[in-house]
């Protein structure tokens, strides 16, 4: 599930009428929601946040449907201390527990540090709201204190947890976090873009210019999934897919069907991490290596593989030239020379 952020607009007002009246939805939310009950009160509150220039507010939208599901932002902006207080409210209960909180928190924090130039962003959360505490921790927030009995709902007092993240911590974390995981059908759009770019780069090695074909790349991605080929993706702090590797498995032999990393994400060790995943798949079949198809012009991947100990030429592909195909030179294998 993918969400996007945009500015709050007047037409978003109606969603809050039902949300704020739902005790389950507002249980751990902002204190003002415990006091306002009528449509008129909710409407006046909504007017105030549209006019508030001391806060940064964003609507949370389900990208696939365009539906508003909540809002988030940074309140109490302090230009002297370069600080603010993060908040998030997901009013649509159907979206609870979907991991949206972590993603939105990361995006709002990014804006706070990169655009608002803040140095510190803090938040408070009820100790009972464990899912939120986990989401904030995943986004880099650290617990720095407790407000004893600082939270009261239905006549019962609970401690409030104070959490914060500093600019230096955020900078270090976002630069270091790259996760390698198995792809699934929900990654179709992101991975298909990379497959398309990979195909374009391959053609350039053969002096052939092509335009991106996303639909064809989606078909390729689905075919890999249907054949149960493991596809590993490299994902950054914001869940952007930076690279991928497809492992083709035939009779217990693992081939690197394709390996690609975005230009701006190269030279960070991502290709090594992806290839290690492929090698682990091979180990599951009792092998200690992965086989790769490589174009002779592809110096980068040849050098990459050589550093990992792959320096044995196993097979070569021999074919007739394509119509109007141009060649860069010749390569000698044994007693024979071939165009490439």
Tab-separated table of C-alpha atoms in Angstrom:
chain	number	residue	atom	x	y	z
A	1	UNK	CA	0.000	0.000	0.000
A	2	UNK	CA	1.408	3.378	-1.009
A	3	UNK	CA	0.475	6.732	0.456
A	4	UNK	CA	1.343	10.274	-0.548
A	5	UNK	CA	1.307	13.573	1.316
A	6	UNK	CA	-0.282	16.817	0.180
A	7	UNK	CA	-1.557	20.047	1.696
A	8	UNK	CA	-4.795	19.955	3.643
A	9	UNK	CA	-7.681	21.572	1.784
A	10	UNK	CA	-11.154	22.687	2.830
A	11	UNK	CA	-12.818	19.660	1.243
A	12	UNK	CA	-10.941	17.413	3.696
A	13	UNK	CA	-13.041	18.831	6.529
A	14	UNK	CA	-15.921	16.331	6.265
A	15	UNK	CA	-13.712	13.315	6.973
A	16	UNK	CA	-12.901	14.581	10.442
A	17	UNK	CA	-16.563	14.767	11.534
A	18	UNK	CA	-16.850	10.990	11.883
A	19	UNK	CA	-13.240	10.380	12.891
A	20	UNK	CA	-13.166	12.753	15.846
A	21	UNK	CA	-16.470	11.342	17.141
A	22	UNK	CA	-15.081	7.788	17.139
A	23	UNK	CA	-13.691	7.095	20.641
A	24	UNK	CA	-11.555	4.226	19.384
A	25	UNK	CA	-9.897	6.398	16.739
A	26	UNK	CA	-9.087	9.296	19.088
A	27	UNK	CA	-8.146	7.206	22.140
A	28	UNK	CA	-4.434	8.012	21.899
A	29	UNK	CA	-4.734	11.130	19.787
A	30	UNK	CA	-4.424	14.841	20.500
A	31	UNK	CA	-6.059	16.174	23.659
A	32	UNK	CA	-8.218	18.632	21.754
A	33	UNK	CA	-10.050	15.710	20.124
A	34	UNK	CA	-11.218	14.656	23.590
A	35	UNK	CA	-12.978	18.021	24.019
A	36	UNK	CA	-14.617	18.779	20.673
A	37	UNK	CA	-17.737	16.755	19.892
A	38	UNK	CA	-20.080	18.542	17.479
A	39	UNK	CA	-19.658	19.201	13.765
A	40	UNK	CA	-19.503	22.925	14.531
A	41	UNK	CA	-16.661	22.479	17.037
A	42	UNK	CA	-14.762	20.169	14.703
A	43	UNK	CA	-15.256	22.601	11.829
A	44	UNK	CA	-13.904	25.527	13.879
A	45	UNK	CA	-10.877	23.437	14.847
A	46	UNK	CA	-10.294	22.526	11.187
A	47	UNK	CA	-10.465	26.201	10.201
A	48	UNK	CA	-7.812	26.957	12.818
A	49	UNK	CA	-5.312	24.414	11.490
A	50	UNK	CA	-5.766	25.675	7.923
A	51	UNK	CA	-4.807	29.156	9.162
A	52	UNK	CA	-2.081	28.034	11.590
A	53	UNK	CA	1.324	29.270	10.420
A	54	UNK	CA	3.165	27.880	13.445
A	55	UNK	CA	2.589	24.299	12.317
A	56	UNK	CA	3.377	22.206	9.270
A	57	UNK	CA	0.358	20.058	8.327
A	58	UNK	CA	0.009	17.434	5.586
A	59	UNK	CA	-2.907	15.267	4.481
A	60	UNK	CA	-2.209	11.525	4.178
A	61	UNK	CA	-3.675	10.097	0.966
A	62	UNK	CA	-4.071	6.522	-0.277
A	63	UNK	CA	-2.354	6.854	-3.656
A	64	UNK	CA	-4.432	4.125	-5.316
A	65	UNK	CA	-7.834	5.587	-4.351
A	66	UNK	CA	-7.137	9.247	-3.617
A	67	UNK	CA	-8.934	8.874	-0.270
A	68	UNK	CA	-7.883	10.959	2.720
A	69	UNK	CA	-6.946	8.643	5.601
A	70	UNK	CA	-5.497	11.101	8.116
A	71	UNK	CA	-3.042	13.931	8.604
A	72	UNK	CA	0.374	14.501	10.143
A	73	UNK	CA	2.861	17.289	10.680
A	74	UNK	CA	5.046	19.281	13.029
A	75	UNK	CA	3.499	21.648	15.557
A	76	UNK	CA	4.945	24.260	17.916
A	77	UNK	CA	7.665	25.291	15.474
A	78	UNK	CA	10.322	27.284	17.317
A	79	UNK	CA	12.585	29.432	15.130
A	80	UNK	CA	14.914	30.215	18.050
A	81	UNK	CA	15.581	26.629	19.135
A	82	UNK	CA	15.013	25.163	15.644
A	83	UNK	CA	12.668	22.578	17.083
A	84	UNK	CA	9.140	21.259	16.675
A	85	UNK	CA	6.736	18.554	17.871
A	86	UNK	CA	5.693	15.730	15.557
A	87	UNK	CA	2.128	14.413	15.418
A	88	UNK	CA	0.178	11.940	13.320
A	89	UNK	CA	-3.522	11.072	13.205
A	90	UNK	CA	-4.798	8.208	11.050
A	91	UNK	CA	-8.563	8.555	11.191
A	92	UNK	CA	-9.553	5.736	8.837
A	93	UNK	CA	-9.411	2.574	10.965
A	94	UNK	CA	-9.075	0.358	7.891
A	95	UNK	CA	-5.527	1.682	7.543
A	96	UNK	CA	-4.414	0.993	11.100
A	97	UNK	CA	-1.588	-1.538	11.473
A	98	UNK	CA	-0.515	-1.262	7.808
A	99	UNK	CA	2.913	0.272	8.426
A	100	UNK	CA	1.742	3.666	7.200
A	101	UNK	CA	2.763	5.400	10.412
A	102	UNK	CA	6.457	4.606	9.974
A	103	UNK	CA	6.533	5.783	6.349
A	104	UNK	CA	4.664	9.029	7.048
A	105	UNK	CA	6.806	9.749	10.100
A	106	UNK	CA	9.980	9.376	8.027
A	107	UNK	CA	8.680	11.720	5.319
A	108	UNK	CA	7.562	14.416	7.765
A	109	UNK	CA	10.840	14.191	9.671
A	110	UNK	CA	12.739	14.501	6.385
A	111	UNK	CA	10.877	17.723	5.602
A	112	UNK	CA	11.481	19.034	9.099
A	113	UNK	CA	15.230	18.659	8.804
A	114	UNK	CA	15.816	19.294	5.102
A	115	UNK	CA	13.279	22.074	4.418
A	116	UNK	CA	12.401	23.617	7.781
A	117	UNK	CA	16.062	23.331	8.860
A	118	UNK	CA	15.138	22.080	12.325
A	119	UNK	CA	17.722	20.601	14.683
A	120	UNK	CA	15.356	18.657	16.943
A	121	UNK	CA	11.947	17.057	16.518
A	122	UNK	CA	10.214	15.598	19.560
A	123	UNK	CA	6.939	13.878	20.328
A	124	UNK	CA	4.981	12.488	23.242
A	125	UNK	CA	3.040	9.235	23.214
A	126	UNK	CA	1.084	7.220	25.758
A	127	UNK	CA	3.071	4.288	27.142
A	128	UNK	CA	0.072	2.101	26.247
A	129	UNK	CA	0.294	3.003	22.545
A	130	UNK	CA	2.959	0.395	21.856
A	131	UNK	CA	2.391	0.208	18.067
A	132	UNK	CA	3.078	3.930	17.762
A	133	UNK	CA	6.206	3.697	19.918
A	134	UNK	CA	7.536	0.944	17.623
A	135	UNK	CA	6.752	3.014	14.523
A	136	UNK	CA	8.541	6.060	15.936
A	137	UNK	CA	11.568	3.961	16.898
A	138	UNK	CA	11.764	2.580	13.338
A	139	UNK	CA	11.813	6.168	12.085
A	140	UNK	CA	14.781	6.947	14.337
A	141	UNK	CA	13.170	8.498	17.414
A	142	UNK	CA	14.838	7.734	20.745
A	143	UNK	CA	13.219	7.674	24.172
A	144	UNK	CA	14.585	10.499	26.267
A	145	UNK	CA	12.228	10.633	29.245
A	146	UNK	CA	8.875	9.963	30.904
A	147	UNK	CA	6.121	12.371	31.873
A	148	UNK	CA	4.700	10.588	34.885
A	149	UNK	CA	0.911	10.222	34.630
A	150	UNK	CA	0.940	12.800	31.849
A	151	UNK	CA	-1.821	11.063	29.901
A	152	UNK	CA	-5.436	10.669	31.026
A	153	UNK	CA	-8.241	8.879	29.210
A	154	UNK	CA	-11.561	7.794	30.705
A	155	UNK	CA	-10.419	8.809	34.195
A	156	UNK	CA	-7.317	6.619	34.083
A	157	UNK	CA	-3.785	8.069	34.187
A	158	UNK	CA	-0.808	6.709	32.253
A	159	UNK	CA	2.757	7.810	31.712
A	160	UNK	CA	3.694	9.697	28.572
A	161	UNK	CA	6.870	8.720	26.760
A	162	UNK	CA	9.006	11.582	25.421
A	163	UNK	CA	10.888	10.726	22.235
A	164	UNK	CA	13.055	12.816	19.941
A	165	UNK	CA	15.363	12.716	16.955
A	166	UNK	CA	18.217	15.122	16.186
A	167	UNK	CA	19.377	16.299	12.764
A	168	UNK	CA	22.781	14.540	13.098
A	169	UNK	CA	21.093	11.266	14.061
A	170	UNK	CA	18.696	11.492	11.123
A	171	UNK	CA	21.501	12.270	8.666
A	172	UNK	CA	23.589	9.314	9.827
A	173	UNK	CA	20.656	6.915	9.835
A	174	UNK	CA	19.234	7.730	6.414
A	175	UNK	CA	22.687	7.363	4.831
A	176	UNK	CA	23.399	4.004	6.459
A	177	UNK	CA	20.099	2.150	6.213
A	178	UNK	CA	19.784	-0.126	3.180
A	179	UNK	CA	17.631	-3.204	3.592
A	180	UNK	CA	17.770	-6.237	1.297
A	181	UNK	CA	14.541	-8.216	1.096
A	182	UNK	CA	12.550	-10.465	-1.201
A	183	UNK	CA	10.301	-8.647	-3.652
A	184	UNK	CA	6.578	-9.315	-3.946
A	185	UNK	CA	3.758	-8.284	-6.279
A	186	UNK	CA	3.354	-4.971	-4.425
A	187	UNK	CA	6.813	-3.994	-5.712
A	188	UNK	CA	5.699	-4.314	-9.338
A	189	UNK	CA	5.696	-0.589	-10.182
A	190	UNK	CA	9.015	0.231	-8.512
A	191	UNK	CA	10.956	-2.789	-9.744
A	192	UNK	CA	9.533	-2.546	-13.266
A	193	UNK	CA	11.026	0.930	-13.606
A	194	UNK	CA	14.436	-0.505	-12.704
A	195	UNK	CA	14.004	-3.438	-15.096
A	196	UNK	CA	13.270	-0.964	-17.872
A	197	UNK	CA	16.414	1.024	-17.052
A	198	UNK	CA	18.455	-2.197	-16.933
A	199	UNK	CA	17.252	-3.168	-20.414
A	200	UNK	CA	18.129	0.278	-21.733
A	201	UNK	CA	21.662	0.059	-20.340
A	202	UNK	CA	22.135	-3.396	-21.878
A	203	UNK	CA	21.100	-2.113	-25.281
A	204	UNK	CA	23.493	0.828	-24.996
A	205	UNK	CA	26.343	-1.646	-24.574
A	206	UNK	CA	25.391	-2.871	-28.045
A	207	UNK	CA	25.038	0.663	-29.430
A	208	UNK	CA	21.267	0.292	-29.601
A	209	UNK	CA	19.055	3.108	-28.316
A	210	UNK	CA	15.606	2.168	-27.019
A	211	UNK	CA	12.877	3.984	-25.123
A	212	UNK	CA	11.626	2.779	-21.722
A	213	UNK	CA	8.885	0.150	-21.928
A	214	UNK	CA	7.344	-0.061	-18.481
A	215	UNK	CA	4.477	-2.354	-19.504
A	216	UNK	CA	6.877	-4.886	-20.963
A	217	UNK	CA	9.001	-4.643	-17.823
A	218	UNK	CA	5.918	-5.339	-15.685
A	219	UNK	CA	5.271	-8.470	-17.724
A	220	UNK	CA	8.882	-9.522	-17.160
A	221	UNK	CA	8.569	-8.923	-13.414
A	222	UNK	CA	5.351	-10.964	-13.183
A	223	UNK	CA	6.946	-13.770	-15.195
A	224	UNK	CA	9.785	-13.977	-12.674
A	225	UNK	CA	7.289	-14.222	-9.830
A	226	UNK	CA	5.224	-16.867	-11.638
A	227	UNK	CA	8.360	-18.961	-12.131
A	228	UNK	CA	9.225	-18.529	-8.451
A	229	UNK	CA	12.560	-16.892	-9.255
A	230	UNK	CA	13.768	-15.151	-6.084
A	231	UNK	CA	13.955	-11.396	-6.654
A	232	UNK	CA	15.857	-9.440	-4.036
A	233	UNK	CA	15.525	-5.661	-3.791
A	234	UNK	CA	17.621	-3.052	-1.992
A	235	UNK	CA	15.404	-0.600	-0.137
A	236	UNK	CA	16.472	2.636	1.545
A	237	UNK	CA	15.231	4.467	4.640
A	238	UNK	CA	12.238	5.826	2.709
A	239	UNK	CA	11.379	2.469	1.073
A	240	UNK	CA	12.726	3.586	-2.293
A	241	UNK	CA	13.968	0.607	-4.307
A	242	UNK	CA	17.596	1.282	-5.251
A	243	UNK	CA	18.446	-1.971	-7.005
A	244	UNK	CA	17.481	-5.582	-7.587
A	245	UNK	CA	18.789	-9.004	-8.553
A	246	UNK	CA	16.816	-11.849	-10.149
A	247	UNK	CA	17.929	-15.408	-9.382
A	248	UNK	CA	17.025	-17.876	-12.123
A	249	UNK	CA	17.102	-21.434	-10.818
A	250	UNK	CA	17.503	-24.370	-13.188
A	251	UNK	CA	18.231	-27.903	-11.939
A	252	UNK	CA	19.819	-26.626	-8.768
A	253	UNK	CA	22.016	-24.070	-10.565
A	254	UNK	CA	21.482	-20.382	-9.724
A	255	UNK	CA	21.983	-17.742	-12.433
A	256	UNK	CA	22.032	-13.995	-11.883
A	257	UNK	CA	19.400	-13.288	-14.519
A	258	UNK	CA	19.813	-9.552	-13.992
A	259	UNK	CA	21.556	-7.294	-11.489
A	260	UNK	CA	20.934	-3.554	-11.479
A	261	UNK	CA	21.547	-0.636	-9.133
A	262	UNK	CA	20.462	2.945	-9.800
A	263	UNK	CA	23.300	5.192	-10.937
A	264	UNK	CA	22.960	7.517	-7.930
A	265	UNK	CA	23.082	4.560	-5.509
A	266	UNK	CA	26.186	2.879	-6.930
A	267	UNK	CA	29.557	2.579	-5.167
A	268	UNK	CA	27.806	2.051	-1.830
A	269	UNK	CA	28.130	-1.733	-1.648
A	270	UNK	CA	24.523	-2.394	-2.660
A	271	UNK	CA	25.439	-4.693	-5.564
A	272	UNK	CA	27.619	-6.745	-3.200
A	273	UNK	CA	24.761	-7.156	-0.750
A	274	UNK	CA	22.368	-8.205	-3.510
A	275	UNK	CA	24.843	-10.692	-4.956
A	276	UNK	CA	25.445	-12.168	-1.504
A	277	UNK	CA	21.729	-12.936	-1.338
A	278	UNK	CA	21.990	-14.782	-4.666
A	279	UNK	CA	25.012	-16.715	-3.367
A	280	UNK	CA	23.032	-17.698	-0.279
A	281	UNK	CA	20.309	-19.070	-2.567
A	282	UNK	CA	22.999	-21.125	-4.362
A	283	UNK	CA	24.278	-22.451	-1.042
A	284	UNK	CA	20.789	-23.766	-0.405
A	285	UNK	CA	21.320	-26.044	-3.415
A	286	UNK	CA	24.773	-27.150	-2.257
A	287	UNK	CA	26.588	-24.742	-4.609
A	288	UNK	CA	29.103	-22.053	-3.674
A	289	UNK	CA	28.711	-19.789	-6.685
A	290	UNK	CA	26.273	-17.969	-8.925
A	291	UNK	CA	26.530	-18.029	-12.719
A	292	UNK	CA	26.201	-14.757	-14.624
A	293	UNK	CA	25.548	-13.635	-18.194
A	294	UNK	CA	27.821	-10.676	-18.955
A	295	UNK	CA	28.255	-8.571	-22.083
A	296	UNK	CA	31.969	-8.151	-23.025
A	297	UNK	CA	31.528	-4.350	-23.003
A	298	UNK	CA	30.209	-4.310	-19.456
A	299	UNK	CA	33.467	-3.418	-17.709
A	300	UNK	CA	31.719	-2.431	-14.489
A	301	UNK	CA	30.055	-5.787	-13.891
A	302	UNK	CA	33.115	-7.732	-15.083
A	303	UNK	CA	35.274	-5.817	-12.605
A	304	UNK	CA	32.659	-6.298	-9.902
A	305	UNK	CA	32.575	-10.069	-10.441
A	306	UNK	CA	36.377	-10.315	-10.595
A	307	UNK	CA	36.634	-8.706	-7.150
A	308	UNK	CA	34.327	-11.437	-5.865
A	309	UNK	CA	36.517	-14.149	-7.381
A	310	UNK	CA	34.495	-14.788	-10.527
A	311	UNK	CA	37.195	-14.929	-13.211
A	312	UNK	CA	36.429	-18.135	-15.122
A	313	UNK	CA	34.835	-17.870	-18.578
A	314	UNK	CA	32.318	-20.704	-18.655
A	315	UNK	CA	30.188	-20.246	-21.779
A	316	UNK	CA	29.882	-17.801	-24.654
A	317	UNK	CA	26.784	-16.939	-26.665
A	318	UNK	CA	27.263	-17.086	-30.418
A	319	UNK	CA	24.654	-15.709	-32.822
A	320	UNK	CA	24.164	-13.971	-36.127
A	321	UNK	CA	24.280	-10.149	-36.135
A	322	UNK	CA	21.036	-8.212	-35.839
A	323	UNK	CA	19.955	-6.064	-38.775
A	324	UNK	CA	21.981	-2.810	-38.859
A	325	UNK	CA	23.855	-3.859	-35.707
A	326	UNK	CA	27.128	-2.035	-35.063
A	327	UNK	CA	30.068	-3.565	-33.192
A	328	UNK	CA	32.673	-2.023	-30.901
A	329	UNK	CA	35.449	-4.458	-31.714
A	330	UNK	CA	36.508	-8.064	-31.666
A	331	UNK	CA	37.241	-10.465	-28.847
A	332	UNK	CA	39.418	-13.559	-29.150
A	333	UNK	CA	38.467	-16.811	-27.454
A	334	UNK	CA	41.028	-19.512	-28.109
A	335	UNK	CA	41.774	-19.506	-31.836
A	336	UNK	CA	38.597	-17.651	-32.807
A	337	UNK	CA	37.676	-13.950	-33.010
A	338	UNK	CA	34.158	-12.674	-32.535
A	339	UNK	CA	32.437	-9.355	-33.098
A	340	UNK	CA	30.965	-7.719	-30.009
